[in-house]
Short mmCIF file of C-alpha atoms in Angstrom, two decimals:
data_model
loop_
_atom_site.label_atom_id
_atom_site.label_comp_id
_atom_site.label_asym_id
_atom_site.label_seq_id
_atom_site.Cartn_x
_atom_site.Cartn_y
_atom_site.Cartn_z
CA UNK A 749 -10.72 -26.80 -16.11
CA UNK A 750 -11.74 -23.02 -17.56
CA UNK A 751 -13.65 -20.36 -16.33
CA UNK A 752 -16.91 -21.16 -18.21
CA UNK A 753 -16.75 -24.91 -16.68
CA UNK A 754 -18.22 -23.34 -14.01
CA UNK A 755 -21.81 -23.29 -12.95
CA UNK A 756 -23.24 -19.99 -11.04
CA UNK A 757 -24.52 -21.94 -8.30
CA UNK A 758 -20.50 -23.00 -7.39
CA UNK A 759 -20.67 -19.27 -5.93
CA UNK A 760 -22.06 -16.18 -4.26
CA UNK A 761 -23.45 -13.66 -6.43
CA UNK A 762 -21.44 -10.83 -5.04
CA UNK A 763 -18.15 -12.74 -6.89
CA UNK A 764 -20.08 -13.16 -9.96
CA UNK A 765 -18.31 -9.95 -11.16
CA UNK A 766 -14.52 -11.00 -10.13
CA UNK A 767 -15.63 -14.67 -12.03
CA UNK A 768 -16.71 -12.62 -15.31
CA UNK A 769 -13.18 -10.70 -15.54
CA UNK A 770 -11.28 -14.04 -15.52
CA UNK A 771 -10.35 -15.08 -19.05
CA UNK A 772 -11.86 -18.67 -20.49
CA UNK A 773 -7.81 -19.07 -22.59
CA UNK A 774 -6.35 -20.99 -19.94
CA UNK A 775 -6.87 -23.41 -17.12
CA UNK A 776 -7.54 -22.52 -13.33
CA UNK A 777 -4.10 -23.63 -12.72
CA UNK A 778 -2.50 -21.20 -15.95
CA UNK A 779 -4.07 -18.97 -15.31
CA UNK A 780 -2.95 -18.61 -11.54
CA UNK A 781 0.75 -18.88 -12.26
CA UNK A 782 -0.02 -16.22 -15.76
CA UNK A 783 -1.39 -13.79 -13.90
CA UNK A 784 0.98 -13.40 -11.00
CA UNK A 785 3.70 -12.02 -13.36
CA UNK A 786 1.17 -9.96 -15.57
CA UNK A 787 0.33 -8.42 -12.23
CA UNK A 788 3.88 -7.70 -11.12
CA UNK A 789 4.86 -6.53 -14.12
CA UNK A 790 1.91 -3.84 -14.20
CA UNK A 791 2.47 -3.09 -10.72
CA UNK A 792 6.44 -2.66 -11.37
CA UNK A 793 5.76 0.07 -14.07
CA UNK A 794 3.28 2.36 -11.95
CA UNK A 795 5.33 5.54 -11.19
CA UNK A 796 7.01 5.34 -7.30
CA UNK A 797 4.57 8.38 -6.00
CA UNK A 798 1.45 6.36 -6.70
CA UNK A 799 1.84 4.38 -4.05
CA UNK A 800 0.85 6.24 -1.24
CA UNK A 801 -1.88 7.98 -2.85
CA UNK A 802 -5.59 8.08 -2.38
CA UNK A 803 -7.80 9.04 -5.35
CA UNK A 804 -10.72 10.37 -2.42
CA UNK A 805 -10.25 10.67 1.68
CA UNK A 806 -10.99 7.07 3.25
CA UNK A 807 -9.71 5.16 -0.04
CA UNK A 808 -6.88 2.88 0.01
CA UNK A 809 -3.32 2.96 -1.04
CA UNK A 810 -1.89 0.83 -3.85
CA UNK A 811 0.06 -0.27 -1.11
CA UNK A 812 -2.84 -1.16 0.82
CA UNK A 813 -4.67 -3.07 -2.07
CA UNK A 814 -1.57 -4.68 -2.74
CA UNK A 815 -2.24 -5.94 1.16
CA UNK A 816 -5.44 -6.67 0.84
CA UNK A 817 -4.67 -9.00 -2.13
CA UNK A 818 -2.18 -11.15 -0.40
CA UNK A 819 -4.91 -11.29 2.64
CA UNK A 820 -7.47 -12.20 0.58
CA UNK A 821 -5.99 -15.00 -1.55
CA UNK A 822 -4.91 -16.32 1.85
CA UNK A 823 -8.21 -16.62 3.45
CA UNK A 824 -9.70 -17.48 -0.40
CA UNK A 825 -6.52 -20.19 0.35
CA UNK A 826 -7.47 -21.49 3.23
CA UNK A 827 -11.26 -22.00 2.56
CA UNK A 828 -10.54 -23.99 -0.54
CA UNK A 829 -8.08 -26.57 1.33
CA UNK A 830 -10.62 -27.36 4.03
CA UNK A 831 -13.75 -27.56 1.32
CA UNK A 832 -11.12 -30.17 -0.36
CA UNK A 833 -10.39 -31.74 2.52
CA UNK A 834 -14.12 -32.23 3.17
CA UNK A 835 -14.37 -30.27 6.07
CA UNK A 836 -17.72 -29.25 6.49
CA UNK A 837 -17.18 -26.37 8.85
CA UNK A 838 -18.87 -22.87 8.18
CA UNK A 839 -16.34 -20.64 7.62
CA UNK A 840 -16.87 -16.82 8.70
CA UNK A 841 -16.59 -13.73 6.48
CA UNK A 842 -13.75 -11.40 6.95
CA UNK A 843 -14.17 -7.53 7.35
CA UNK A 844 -11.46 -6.20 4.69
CA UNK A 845 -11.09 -2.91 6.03
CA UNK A 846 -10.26 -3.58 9.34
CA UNK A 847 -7.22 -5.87 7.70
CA UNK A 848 -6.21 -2.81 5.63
CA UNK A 849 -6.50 -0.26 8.52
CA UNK A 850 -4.32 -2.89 10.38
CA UNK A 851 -1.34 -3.67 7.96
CA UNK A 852 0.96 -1.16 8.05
CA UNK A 853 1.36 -1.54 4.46
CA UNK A 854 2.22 1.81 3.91
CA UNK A 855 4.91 1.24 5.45
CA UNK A 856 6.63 -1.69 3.85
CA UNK A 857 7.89 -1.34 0.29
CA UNK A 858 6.20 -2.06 -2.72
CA UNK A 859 9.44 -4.52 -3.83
CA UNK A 860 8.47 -6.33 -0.02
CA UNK A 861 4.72 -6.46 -0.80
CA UNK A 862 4.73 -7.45 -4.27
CA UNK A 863 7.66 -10.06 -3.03
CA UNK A 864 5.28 -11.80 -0.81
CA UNK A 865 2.38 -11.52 -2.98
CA UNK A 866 4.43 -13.66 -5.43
CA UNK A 867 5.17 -16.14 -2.44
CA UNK A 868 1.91 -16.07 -1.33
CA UNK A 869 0.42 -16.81 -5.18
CA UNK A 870 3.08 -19.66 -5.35
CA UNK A 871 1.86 -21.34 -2.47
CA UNK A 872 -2.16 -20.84 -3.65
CA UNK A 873 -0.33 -22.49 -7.22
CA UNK A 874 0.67 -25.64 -5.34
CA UNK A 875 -2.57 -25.94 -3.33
CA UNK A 876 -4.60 -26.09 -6.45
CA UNK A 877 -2.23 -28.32 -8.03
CA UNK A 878 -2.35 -30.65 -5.78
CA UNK A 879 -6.18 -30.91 -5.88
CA UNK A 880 -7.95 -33.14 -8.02
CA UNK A 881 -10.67 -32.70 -10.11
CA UNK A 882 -13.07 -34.37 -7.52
CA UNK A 883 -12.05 -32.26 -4.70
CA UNK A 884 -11.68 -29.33 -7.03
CA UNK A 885 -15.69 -29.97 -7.09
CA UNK A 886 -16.14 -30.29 -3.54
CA UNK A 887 -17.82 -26.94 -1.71
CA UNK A 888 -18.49 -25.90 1.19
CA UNK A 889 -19.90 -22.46 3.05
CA UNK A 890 -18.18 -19.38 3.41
CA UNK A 891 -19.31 -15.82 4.54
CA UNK A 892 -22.99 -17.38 4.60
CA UNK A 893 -22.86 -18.41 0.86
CA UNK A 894 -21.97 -22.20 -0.65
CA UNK A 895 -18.75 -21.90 -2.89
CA UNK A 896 -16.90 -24.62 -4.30
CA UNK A 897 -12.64 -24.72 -4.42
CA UNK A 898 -12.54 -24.03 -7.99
CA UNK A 899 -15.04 -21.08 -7.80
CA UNK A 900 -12.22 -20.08 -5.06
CA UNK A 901 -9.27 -20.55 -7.49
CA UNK A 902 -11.08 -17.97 -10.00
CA UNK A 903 -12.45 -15.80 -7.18
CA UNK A 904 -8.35 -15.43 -6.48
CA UNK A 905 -7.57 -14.50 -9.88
CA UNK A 906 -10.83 -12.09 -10.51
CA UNK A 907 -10.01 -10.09 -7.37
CA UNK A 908 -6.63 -9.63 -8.83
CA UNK A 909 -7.69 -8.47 -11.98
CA UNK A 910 -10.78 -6.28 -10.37
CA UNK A 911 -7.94 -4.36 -8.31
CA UNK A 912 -6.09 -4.13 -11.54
CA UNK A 913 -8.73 -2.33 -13.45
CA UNK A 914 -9.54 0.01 -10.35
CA UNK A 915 -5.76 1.09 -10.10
CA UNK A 916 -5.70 1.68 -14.09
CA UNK A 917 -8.83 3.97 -13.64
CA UNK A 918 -8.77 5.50 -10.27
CA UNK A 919 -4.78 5.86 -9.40
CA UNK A 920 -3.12 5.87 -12.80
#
């Protein structure tokens, strides 16, 4: 299943922009385990004092992003394994900047960040293998706003690549 399987009803409008930077080329599943190493690779050639810096006061680190990635594609995770599972809980939103402000990614490396966002991305790869195309269908409520699990697969990927384009124009 491809990006342009998807209906905008399967999600929120506020992820309609990280759902039109995913590419229709490959599958959901492809295109999760592609874009892990295109992001690591990108990430891996950014000069060392980039980092730590902030393009205006009260902006994030690359460090920080690279944070809020791997905490986002684990909550993104999560809500698509109970929506397959058929739970029909309401989930709650999450307030990113309080997870930034309390990471301490600046202090962790950027070979330990980008180490477990590889982990993390593996694990998000199984998940969504392991689904099939009927639960991958399946939706549920998040943040106030009915998404489905594949919607969540390319919300993962979008973020990824939104972060990507901010980093190219903001801290590169």
């Amino acid at each position: 299943m491809k990006i342009n399987d998807l209906s905008p009803n399967e999600y929120a409008n506020f992820y309609a922009n990280y759902i039109a930077s995913v590419s229709n080329e490959y599958t959901l599943v492809e295109e999760l385990e592609i874009s892990i190493h295109r992001f690591i690779k990108f990430v891996q050639d950014i000069p060392m004092d980039k980092f730590d810096y902030r393009y205006a006061e009260g902006k994030w680190t690359i460090k920080e992003i690279i944070q809020h990635l791997i905490d986002a594609e684990r909550i993104f995770a999560y809500r698509a394994l109970r929506f397959a599972r058929y739970d029909a809980t309401v989930l709650s939103g999450f307030d990113e900047d309080y997870y930034v402000l309390n990471s301490t990614a600046n202090q962790r490396s950027i070979m330990e960040l980008l180490t477990e966002y590889s982990a993390v991305r593996h694990t998000s790869l199984l998940l969504f293998k392991s689904f099939t195309n009927e639960q991958l269908l399946y939706s549920g409520i998040a943040s106030n706003n009915n998404i489905s699990v594949r919607a969540l697969g390319f919300v993962i990927i979008g973020h990824q690549n939104h972060h990507q384009k901010i980093f190219e124009k903001r801290y590169l």
